[in-house]
Coordinates of C-alpha atoms and ligand atoms in Angstrom, one line a residue:
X1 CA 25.9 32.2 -2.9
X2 CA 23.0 31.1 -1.2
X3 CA 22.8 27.5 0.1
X4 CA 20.0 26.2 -2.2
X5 CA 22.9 27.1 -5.0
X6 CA 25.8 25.1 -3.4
X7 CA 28.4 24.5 -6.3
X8 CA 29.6 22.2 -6.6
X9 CA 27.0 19.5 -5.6
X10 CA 28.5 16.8 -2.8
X11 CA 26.2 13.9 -2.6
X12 CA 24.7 13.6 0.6
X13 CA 25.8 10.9 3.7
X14 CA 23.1 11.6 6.2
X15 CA 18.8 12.0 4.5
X16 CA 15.8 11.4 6.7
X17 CA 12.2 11.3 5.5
X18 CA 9.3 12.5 7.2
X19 CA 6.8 10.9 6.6
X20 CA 6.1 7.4 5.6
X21 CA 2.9 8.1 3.3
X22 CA 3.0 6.9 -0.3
X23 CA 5.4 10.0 -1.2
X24 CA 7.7 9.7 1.5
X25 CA 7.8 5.4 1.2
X26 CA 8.3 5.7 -2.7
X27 CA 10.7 8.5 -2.2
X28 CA 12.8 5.9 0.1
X29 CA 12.6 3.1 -2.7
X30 CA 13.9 5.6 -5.7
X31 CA 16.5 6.6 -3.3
X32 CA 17.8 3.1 -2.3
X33 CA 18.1 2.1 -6.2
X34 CA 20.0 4.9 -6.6
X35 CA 23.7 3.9 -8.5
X36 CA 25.4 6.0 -5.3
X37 CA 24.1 4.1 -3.1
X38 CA 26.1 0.7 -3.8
X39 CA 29.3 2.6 -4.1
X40 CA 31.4 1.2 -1.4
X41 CA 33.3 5.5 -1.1
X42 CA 30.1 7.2 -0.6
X43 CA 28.3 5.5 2.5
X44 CA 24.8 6.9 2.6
X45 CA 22.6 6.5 5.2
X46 CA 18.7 6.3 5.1
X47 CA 16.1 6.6 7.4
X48 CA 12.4 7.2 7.0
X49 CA 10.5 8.3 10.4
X50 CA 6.8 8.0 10.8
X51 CA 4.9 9.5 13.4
X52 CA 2.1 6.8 12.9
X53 CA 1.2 3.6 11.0
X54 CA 2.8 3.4 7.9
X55 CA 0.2 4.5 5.3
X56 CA -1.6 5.4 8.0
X57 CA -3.2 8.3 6.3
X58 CA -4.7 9.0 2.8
X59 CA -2.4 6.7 1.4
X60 CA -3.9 3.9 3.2
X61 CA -7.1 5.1 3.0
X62 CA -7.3 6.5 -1.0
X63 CA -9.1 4.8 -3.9
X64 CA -6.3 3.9 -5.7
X65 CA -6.9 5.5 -9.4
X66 CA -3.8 6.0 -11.6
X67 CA -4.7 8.2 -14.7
X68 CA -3.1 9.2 -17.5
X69 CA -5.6 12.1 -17.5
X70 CA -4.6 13.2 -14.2
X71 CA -2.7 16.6 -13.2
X72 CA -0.4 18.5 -12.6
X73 CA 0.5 16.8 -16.4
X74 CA 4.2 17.0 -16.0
X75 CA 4.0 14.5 -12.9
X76 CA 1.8 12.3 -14.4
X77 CA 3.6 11.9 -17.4
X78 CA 6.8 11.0 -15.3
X79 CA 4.6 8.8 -13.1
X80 CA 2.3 6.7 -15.4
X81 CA 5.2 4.5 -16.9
X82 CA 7.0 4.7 -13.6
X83 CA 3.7 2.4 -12.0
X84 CA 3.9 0.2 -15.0
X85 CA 7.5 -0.1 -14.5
X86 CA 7.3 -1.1 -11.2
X87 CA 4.3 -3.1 -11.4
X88 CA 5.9 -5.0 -14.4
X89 CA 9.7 -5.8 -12.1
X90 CA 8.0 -6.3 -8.4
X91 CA 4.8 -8.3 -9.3
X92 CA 2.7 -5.1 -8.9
X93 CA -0.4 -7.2 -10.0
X94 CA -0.3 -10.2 -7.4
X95 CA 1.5 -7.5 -4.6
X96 CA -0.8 -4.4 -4.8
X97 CA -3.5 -5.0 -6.9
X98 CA -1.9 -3.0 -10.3
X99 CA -4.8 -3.9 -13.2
X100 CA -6.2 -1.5 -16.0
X101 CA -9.3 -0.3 -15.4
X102 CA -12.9 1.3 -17.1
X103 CA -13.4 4.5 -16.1
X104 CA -16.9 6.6 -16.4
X105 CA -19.0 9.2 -14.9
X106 CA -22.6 7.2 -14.0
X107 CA -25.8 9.4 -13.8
X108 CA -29.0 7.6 -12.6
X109 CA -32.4 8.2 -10.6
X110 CA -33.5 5.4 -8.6
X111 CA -37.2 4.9 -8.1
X112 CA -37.6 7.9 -11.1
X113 CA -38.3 6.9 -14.8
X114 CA -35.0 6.6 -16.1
X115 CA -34.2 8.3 -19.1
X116 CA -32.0 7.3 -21.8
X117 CA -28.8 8.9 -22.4
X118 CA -26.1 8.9 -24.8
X119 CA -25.0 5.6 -26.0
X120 CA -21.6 4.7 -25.1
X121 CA -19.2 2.6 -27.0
X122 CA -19.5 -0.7 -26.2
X123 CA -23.4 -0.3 -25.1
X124 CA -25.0 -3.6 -24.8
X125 CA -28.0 -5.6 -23.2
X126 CA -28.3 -2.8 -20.3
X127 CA -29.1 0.0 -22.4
X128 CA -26.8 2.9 -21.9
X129 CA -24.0 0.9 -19.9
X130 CA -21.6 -1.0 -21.9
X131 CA -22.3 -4.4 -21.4
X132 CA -19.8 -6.0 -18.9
X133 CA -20.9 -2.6 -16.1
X134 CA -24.0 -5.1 -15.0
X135 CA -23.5 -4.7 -11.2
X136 CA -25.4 -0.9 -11.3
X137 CA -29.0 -0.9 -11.5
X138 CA -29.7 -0.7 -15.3
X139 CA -33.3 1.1 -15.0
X140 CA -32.1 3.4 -12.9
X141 CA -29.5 4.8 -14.9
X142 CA -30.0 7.7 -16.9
X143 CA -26.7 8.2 -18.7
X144 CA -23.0 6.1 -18.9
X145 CA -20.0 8.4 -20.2
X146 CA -16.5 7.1 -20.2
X147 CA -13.7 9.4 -18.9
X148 CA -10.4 8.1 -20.9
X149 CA -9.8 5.6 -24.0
X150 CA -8.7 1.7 -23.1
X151 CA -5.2 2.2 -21.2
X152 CA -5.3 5.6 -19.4
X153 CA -6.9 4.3 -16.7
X154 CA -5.6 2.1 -14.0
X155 CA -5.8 1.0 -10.2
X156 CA -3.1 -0.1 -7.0
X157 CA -4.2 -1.0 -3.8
X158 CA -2.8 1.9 -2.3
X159 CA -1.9 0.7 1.2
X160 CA -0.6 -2.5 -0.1
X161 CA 1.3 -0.4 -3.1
X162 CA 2.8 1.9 -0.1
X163 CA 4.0 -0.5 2.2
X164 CA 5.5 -2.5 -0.4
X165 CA 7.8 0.3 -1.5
X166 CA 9.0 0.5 2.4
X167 CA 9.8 -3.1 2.4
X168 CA 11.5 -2.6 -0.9
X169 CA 13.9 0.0 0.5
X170 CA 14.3 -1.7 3.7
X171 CA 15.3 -4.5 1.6
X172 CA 18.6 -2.0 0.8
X173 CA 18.9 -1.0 3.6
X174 CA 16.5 2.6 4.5
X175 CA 15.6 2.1 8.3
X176 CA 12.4 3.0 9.7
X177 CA 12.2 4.8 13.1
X178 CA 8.9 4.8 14.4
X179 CA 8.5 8.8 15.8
X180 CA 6.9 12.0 15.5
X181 CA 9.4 14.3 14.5
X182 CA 8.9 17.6 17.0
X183 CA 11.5 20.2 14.7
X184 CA 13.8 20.7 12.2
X185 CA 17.3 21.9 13.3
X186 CA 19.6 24.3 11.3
X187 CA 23.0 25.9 11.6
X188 CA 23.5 29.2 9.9
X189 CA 25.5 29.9 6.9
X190 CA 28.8 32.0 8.2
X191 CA 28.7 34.3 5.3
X192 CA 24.7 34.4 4.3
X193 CA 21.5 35.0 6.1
X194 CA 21.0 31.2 4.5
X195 CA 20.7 27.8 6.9
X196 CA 21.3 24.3 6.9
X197 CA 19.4 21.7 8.0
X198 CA 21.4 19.7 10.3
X199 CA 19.4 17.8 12.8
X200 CA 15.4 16.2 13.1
X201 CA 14.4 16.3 16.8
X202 CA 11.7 13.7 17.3
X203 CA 9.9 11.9 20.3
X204 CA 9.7 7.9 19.7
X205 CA 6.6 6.1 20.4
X206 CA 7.8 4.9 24.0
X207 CA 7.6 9.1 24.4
X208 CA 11.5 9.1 24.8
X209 CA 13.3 12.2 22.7
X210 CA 15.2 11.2 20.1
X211 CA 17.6 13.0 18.0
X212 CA 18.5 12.6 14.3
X213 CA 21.8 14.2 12.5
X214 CA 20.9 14.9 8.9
X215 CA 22.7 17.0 6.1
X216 CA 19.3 16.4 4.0
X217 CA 15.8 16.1 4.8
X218 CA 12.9 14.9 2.8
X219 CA 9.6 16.7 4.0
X220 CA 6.7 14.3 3.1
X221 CA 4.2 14.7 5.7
X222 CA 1.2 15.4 3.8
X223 CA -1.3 17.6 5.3
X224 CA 0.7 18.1 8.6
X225 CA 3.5 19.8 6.7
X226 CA 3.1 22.5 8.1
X227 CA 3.9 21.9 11.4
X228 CA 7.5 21.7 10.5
X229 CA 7.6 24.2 7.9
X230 CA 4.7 26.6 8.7
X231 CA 5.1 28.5 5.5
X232 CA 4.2 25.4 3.4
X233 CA 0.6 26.6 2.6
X234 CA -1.0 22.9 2.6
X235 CA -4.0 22.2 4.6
X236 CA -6.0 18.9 5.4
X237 CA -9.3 18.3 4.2
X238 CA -11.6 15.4 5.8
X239 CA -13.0 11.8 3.8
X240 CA -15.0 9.0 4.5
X241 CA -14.6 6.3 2.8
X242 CA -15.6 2.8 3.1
X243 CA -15.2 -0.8 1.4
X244 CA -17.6 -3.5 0.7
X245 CA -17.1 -7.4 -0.4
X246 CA -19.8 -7.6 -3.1
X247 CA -22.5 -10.3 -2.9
X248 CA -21.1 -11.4 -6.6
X249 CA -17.7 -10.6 -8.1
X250 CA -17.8 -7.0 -10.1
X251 CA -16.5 -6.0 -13.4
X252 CA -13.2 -3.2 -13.0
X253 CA -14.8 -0.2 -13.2
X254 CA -14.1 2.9 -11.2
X255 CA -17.3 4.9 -11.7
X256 CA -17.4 9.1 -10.9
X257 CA -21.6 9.0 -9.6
X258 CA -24.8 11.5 -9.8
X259 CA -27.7 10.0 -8.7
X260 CA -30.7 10.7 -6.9
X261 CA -33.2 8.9 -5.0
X262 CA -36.4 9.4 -2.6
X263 CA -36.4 9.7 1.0
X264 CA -39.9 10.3 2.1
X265 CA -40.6 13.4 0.5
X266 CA -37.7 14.7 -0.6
X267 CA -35.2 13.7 -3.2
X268 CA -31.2 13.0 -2.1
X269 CA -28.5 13.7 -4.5
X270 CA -25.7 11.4 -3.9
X271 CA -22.2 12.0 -5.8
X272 CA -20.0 8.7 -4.3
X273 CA -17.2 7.8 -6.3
X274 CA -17.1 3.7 -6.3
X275 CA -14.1 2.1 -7.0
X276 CA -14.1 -2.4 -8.1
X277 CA -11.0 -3.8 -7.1
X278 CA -9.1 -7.0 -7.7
X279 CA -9.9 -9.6 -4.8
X280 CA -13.5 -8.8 -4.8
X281 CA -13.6 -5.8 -2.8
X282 CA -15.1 -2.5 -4.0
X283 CA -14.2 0.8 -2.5
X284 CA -16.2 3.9 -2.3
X285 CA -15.6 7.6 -0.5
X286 CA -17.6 10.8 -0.3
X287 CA -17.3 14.4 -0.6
X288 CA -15.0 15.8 2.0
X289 CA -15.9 18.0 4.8
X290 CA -14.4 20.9 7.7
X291 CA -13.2 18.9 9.8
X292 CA -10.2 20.6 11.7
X293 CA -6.9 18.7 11.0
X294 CA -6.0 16.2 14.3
X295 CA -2.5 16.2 15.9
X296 CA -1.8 12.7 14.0
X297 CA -3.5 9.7 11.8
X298 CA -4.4 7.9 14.8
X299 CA -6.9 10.9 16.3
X300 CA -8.6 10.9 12.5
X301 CA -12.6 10.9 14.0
X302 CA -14.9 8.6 11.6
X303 CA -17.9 10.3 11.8
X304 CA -20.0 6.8 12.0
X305 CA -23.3 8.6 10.4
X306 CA -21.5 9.5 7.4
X307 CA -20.3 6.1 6.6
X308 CA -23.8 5.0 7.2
X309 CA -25.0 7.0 4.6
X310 CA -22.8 5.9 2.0
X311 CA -23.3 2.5 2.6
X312 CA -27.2 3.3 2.0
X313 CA -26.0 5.5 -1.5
X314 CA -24.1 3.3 -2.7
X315 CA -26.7 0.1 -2.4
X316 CA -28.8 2.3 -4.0
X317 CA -27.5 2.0 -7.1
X318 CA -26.1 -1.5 -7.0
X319 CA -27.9 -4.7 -5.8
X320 CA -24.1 -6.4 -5.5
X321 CA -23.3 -3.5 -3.0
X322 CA -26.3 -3.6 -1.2
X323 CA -26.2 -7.6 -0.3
X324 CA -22.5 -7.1 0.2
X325 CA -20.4 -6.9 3.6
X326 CA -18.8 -3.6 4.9
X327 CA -15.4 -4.6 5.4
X328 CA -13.8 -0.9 6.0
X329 CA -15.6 2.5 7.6
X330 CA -12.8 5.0 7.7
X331 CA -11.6 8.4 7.2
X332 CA -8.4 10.6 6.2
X333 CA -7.0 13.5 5.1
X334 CA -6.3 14.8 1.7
X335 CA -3.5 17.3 1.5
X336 CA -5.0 20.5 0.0
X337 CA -2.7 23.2 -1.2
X338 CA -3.8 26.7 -1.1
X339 CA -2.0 29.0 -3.1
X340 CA 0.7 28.8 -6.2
X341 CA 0.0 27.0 -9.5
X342 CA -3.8 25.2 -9.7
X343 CA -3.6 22.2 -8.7
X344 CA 0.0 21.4 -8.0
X345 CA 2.0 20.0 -5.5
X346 CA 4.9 21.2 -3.8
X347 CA 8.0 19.3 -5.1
X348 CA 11.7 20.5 -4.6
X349 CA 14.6 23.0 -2.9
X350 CA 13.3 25.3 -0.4
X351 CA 15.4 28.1 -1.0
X352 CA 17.7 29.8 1.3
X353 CA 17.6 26.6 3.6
X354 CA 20.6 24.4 2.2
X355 CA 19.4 20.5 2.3
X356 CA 15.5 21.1 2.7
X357 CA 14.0 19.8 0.0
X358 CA 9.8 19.3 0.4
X359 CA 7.6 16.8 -1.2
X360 CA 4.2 17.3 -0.3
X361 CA 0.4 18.8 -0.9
X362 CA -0.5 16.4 -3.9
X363 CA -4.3 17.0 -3.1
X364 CA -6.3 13.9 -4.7
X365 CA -3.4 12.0 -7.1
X366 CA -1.0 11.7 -5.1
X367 CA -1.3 7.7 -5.0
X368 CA -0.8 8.3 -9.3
X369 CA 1.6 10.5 -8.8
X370 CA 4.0 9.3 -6.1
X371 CA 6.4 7.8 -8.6
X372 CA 7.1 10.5 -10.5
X373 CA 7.9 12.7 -8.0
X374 CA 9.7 10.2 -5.8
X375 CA 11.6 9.6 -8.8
X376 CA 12.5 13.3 -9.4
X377 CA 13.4 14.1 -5.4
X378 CA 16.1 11.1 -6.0
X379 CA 17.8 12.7 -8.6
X380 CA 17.7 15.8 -6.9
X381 CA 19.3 14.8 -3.7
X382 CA 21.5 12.1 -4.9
X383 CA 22.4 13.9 -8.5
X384 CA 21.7 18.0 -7.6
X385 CA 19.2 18.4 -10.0
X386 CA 15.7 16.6 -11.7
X387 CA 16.2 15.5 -15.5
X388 CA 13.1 12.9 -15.5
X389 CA 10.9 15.6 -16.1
X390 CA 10.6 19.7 -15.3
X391 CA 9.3 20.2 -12.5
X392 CA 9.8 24.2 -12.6
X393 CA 6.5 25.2 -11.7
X394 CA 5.9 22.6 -8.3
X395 CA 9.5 24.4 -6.9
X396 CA 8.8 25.5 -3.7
X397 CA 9.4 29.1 -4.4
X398 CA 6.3 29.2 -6.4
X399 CA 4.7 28.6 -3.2
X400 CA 6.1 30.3 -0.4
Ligands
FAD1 C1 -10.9 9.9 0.0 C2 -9.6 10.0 -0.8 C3 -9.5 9.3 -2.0 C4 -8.3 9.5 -2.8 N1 -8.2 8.7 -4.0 C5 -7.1 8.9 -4.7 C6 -7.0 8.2 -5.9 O1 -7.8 7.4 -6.3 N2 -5.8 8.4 -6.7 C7 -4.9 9.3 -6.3 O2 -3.9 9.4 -7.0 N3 -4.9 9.9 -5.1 C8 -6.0 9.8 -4.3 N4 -6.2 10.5 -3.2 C9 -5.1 11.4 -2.8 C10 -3.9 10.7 -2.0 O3 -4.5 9.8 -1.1 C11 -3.0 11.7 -1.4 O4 -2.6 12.7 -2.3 C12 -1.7 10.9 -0.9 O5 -2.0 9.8 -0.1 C13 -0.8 11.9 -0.1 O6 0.3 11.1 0.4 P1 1.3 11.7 1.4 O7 2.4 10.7 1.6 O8 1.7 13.1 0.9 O9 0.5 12.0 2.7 P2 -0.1 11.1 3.8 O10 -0.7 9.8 3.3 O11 -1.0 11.9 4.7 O12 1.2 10.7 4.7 C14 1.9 11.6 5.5 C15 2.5 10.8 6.6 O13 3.3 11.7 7.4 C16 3.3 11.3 8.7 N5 3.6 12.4 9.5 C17 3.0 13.6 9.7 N6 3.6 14.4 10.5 C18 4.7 13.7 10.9 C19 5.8 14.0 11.8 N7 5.9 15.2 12.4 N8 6.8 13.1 12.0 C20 6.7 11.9 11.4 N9 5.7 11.6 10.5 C21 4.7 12.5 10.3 C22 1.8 10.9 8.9 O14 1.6 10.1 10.0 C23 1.5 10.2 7.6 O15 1.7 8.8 7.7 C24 -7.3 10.3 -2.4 C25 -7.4 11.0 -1.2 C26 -8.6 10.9 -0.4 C27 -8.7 11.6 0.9

């Protein structure tokens, strides 16, 4: 029997999380509503370490989109109605900035003749945008396409979504332990070549060594997965991003943008995404770059001329933008998998390692689908197996 088959299933008593990113955060909130855990025979303890801030990384530092029309499709079918849900019983709206949104891919040449394009649904006084998109520069646009009908688009505030899932389960009890967590301890199976997870070493933030026993660990780390579990073929890939407080409330849009405009004599291409929030903010990031992954959140460099030139991009094609206030110049991140099924993360029992279950790699939705898969690790480790959806493919063995 190998230990990723251990019949039958005992809950567990003793789970740490690495990691307190959106997965690992929402991971601790599914497990603290779990019906074991208020059962006064099974005592279950909780703890969530982060090396960091919480939401330090790309989940702080994400735009926020939560799309029906995102992938892998059997997580985002467990998640969308899981972020409704939640939104709907915590006050997602006031607390983290849950709202439907417009979503459309804006093409546009500034200082060019613009040319018309197809006319959307809903066109109106601005020519090819539909009439309530009037913070973009109408003559510059060439073409408006929306992405998704009314209702399969919509928007958290992802830091503000993250940390109020912590708080939720610390509200039941999960305790947080501020530490980078150094290894992974196992004892071996007597009769198998299979292990056991049965200890996190970590160093606090004082520096001091710190020691946690565990019968289950949750692997959430993001991009630096892989320093506890090498094998985990995730890698970290680099983005600005920045926000701005527009001069004049904007409409909520979250626009996917090719435009181009002079510079001298040449012509730039510029390909922002530009996100409208709630609270009159707007947030936009650009395409990511090489840069090597840092030891921790805190070392992320913000390369300062790259934020510059997305402030100039992005007040190229909006007037709002360009007379608003740069609130945020920041980078992260995104967890990148590189091999196993397109686009997938890594979500489940590592095999042959009893109690090692990862949750990790979920490249650029992992703010949409965080509840989903948080929901599906709970059952797993409290229950033995996932029945909110099947998760077959995202198994770790498909993986490594
Ligand atoms: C620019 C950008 C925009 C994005 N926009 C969207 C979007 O609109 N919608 C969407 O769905 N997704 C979006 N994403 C993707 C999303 O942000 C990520 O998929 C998601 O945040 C990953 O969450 P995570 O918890 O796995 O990782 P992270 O947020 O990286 O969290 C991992 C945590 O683990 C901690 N950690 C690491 N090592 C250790 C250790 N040894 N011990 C203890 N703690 C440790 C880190 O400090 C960190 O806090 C975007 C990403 C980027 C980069």
């Amino acid at each position: 029997m190998s230990a990723s088959e251990i019949t039958p299933y005992s809950p567990p008593k003793d789970i740490v999380i690495i990691g307190a990113g959106i997965i690992g955060c929402t991971s601790a909130y599914y497990l603290s509503r779990h019906p074991l855990l208020s059962s006064p025979t099974t005592p279950i303890k909780i703890t969530i370490l982060e090396a960091g801030d919480i939401a330090g990384g790309a989940s702080g530092k994400a735009g926020g989109l939560v799309a029906k029309w995102a992938y892998p499709k059997e997580l985002v079918d467990a998640s969308f109605a899981e972020h409704v849900k939640l939104a709907k019983e915590h006050g997602g709206a006031e607390r983290w900035g849950w709202r439907m949104v417009a979503c459309g891919e804006w093409r546009g040449r500034v200082g060019g003749s613009g040319k018309k394009g197809k006319t959307p649904k809903g066109a109106g006084e601005h020519g090819v945008l539909p009439e309530d998109l009037d913070w973009v520069e109408s003559e510059a646009t060439e073409a408006y396409e929306p992405m998704a009908e009314d209702g399969e688009t919509a928007q958290v505030h992802p830091y503000l979504f993250t940390a109020s899932m912590l708080a939720l389960a610390q509200e039941k009890g999960v305790k947080l332990v501020e530490g980078r967590a150094t290894s992974i301890q196992y004892t071996p199976s007597e009769d198998t070549k299979d292990r056991y997870v049965s200890g996190v070493k970590y160093v606090d933030t004082n520096g001091v060594d710190g020691f946690l026993p565990v019968d289950t660990i949750i692997l959430s780390a993001g991009p630096w997965t892989p320093t506890l579990l090498p094998q985990a073929p995730i890698s970290g890939h680099r983005a600005h991003s920045i926000t701005i407080r527009p001069s004049h409330p904007v409409s909520a849009y979250a626009l996917f943008t090719s435009f181009t405009y002079p510079i001298g004599t040449r012509t730039r291409t510029a390909t922002p995404e530009i996100y409208a929030r709630p609270n009159n903010e707007v947030y936009a990031c650009a395409p990511g770059d090489d840069e090597p992954l840092p030891k921790g959140t805190k070392d992320v460099l913000v390369d300062e001329k790259v934020c510059d030139q997305l402030v100039k991009d992005v007040g190229v094609m909006s007037k709002r933008l360009r007379d608003g206030e740069v609130t945020a110049r920041q980078a992260c991140y995104l967890p990148n998998v590189n091999s196993g099924p397109r686009g997938c993360p890594i979500v489940g029992r590592v095999e042959g390692v009893g109690g090692l279950v990862v949750a990790a790699g979920h490249t650029c939705w992992g703010i949409c689908n965080a509840p989903g898969t948080a929901k599906a690790i709970s059952e797993l480790v409290m229950d033995g197996e996932i029945t909110c959806a099947n998760l077959s493919r995202l198994a770790p063995r498909n993986f490594f």
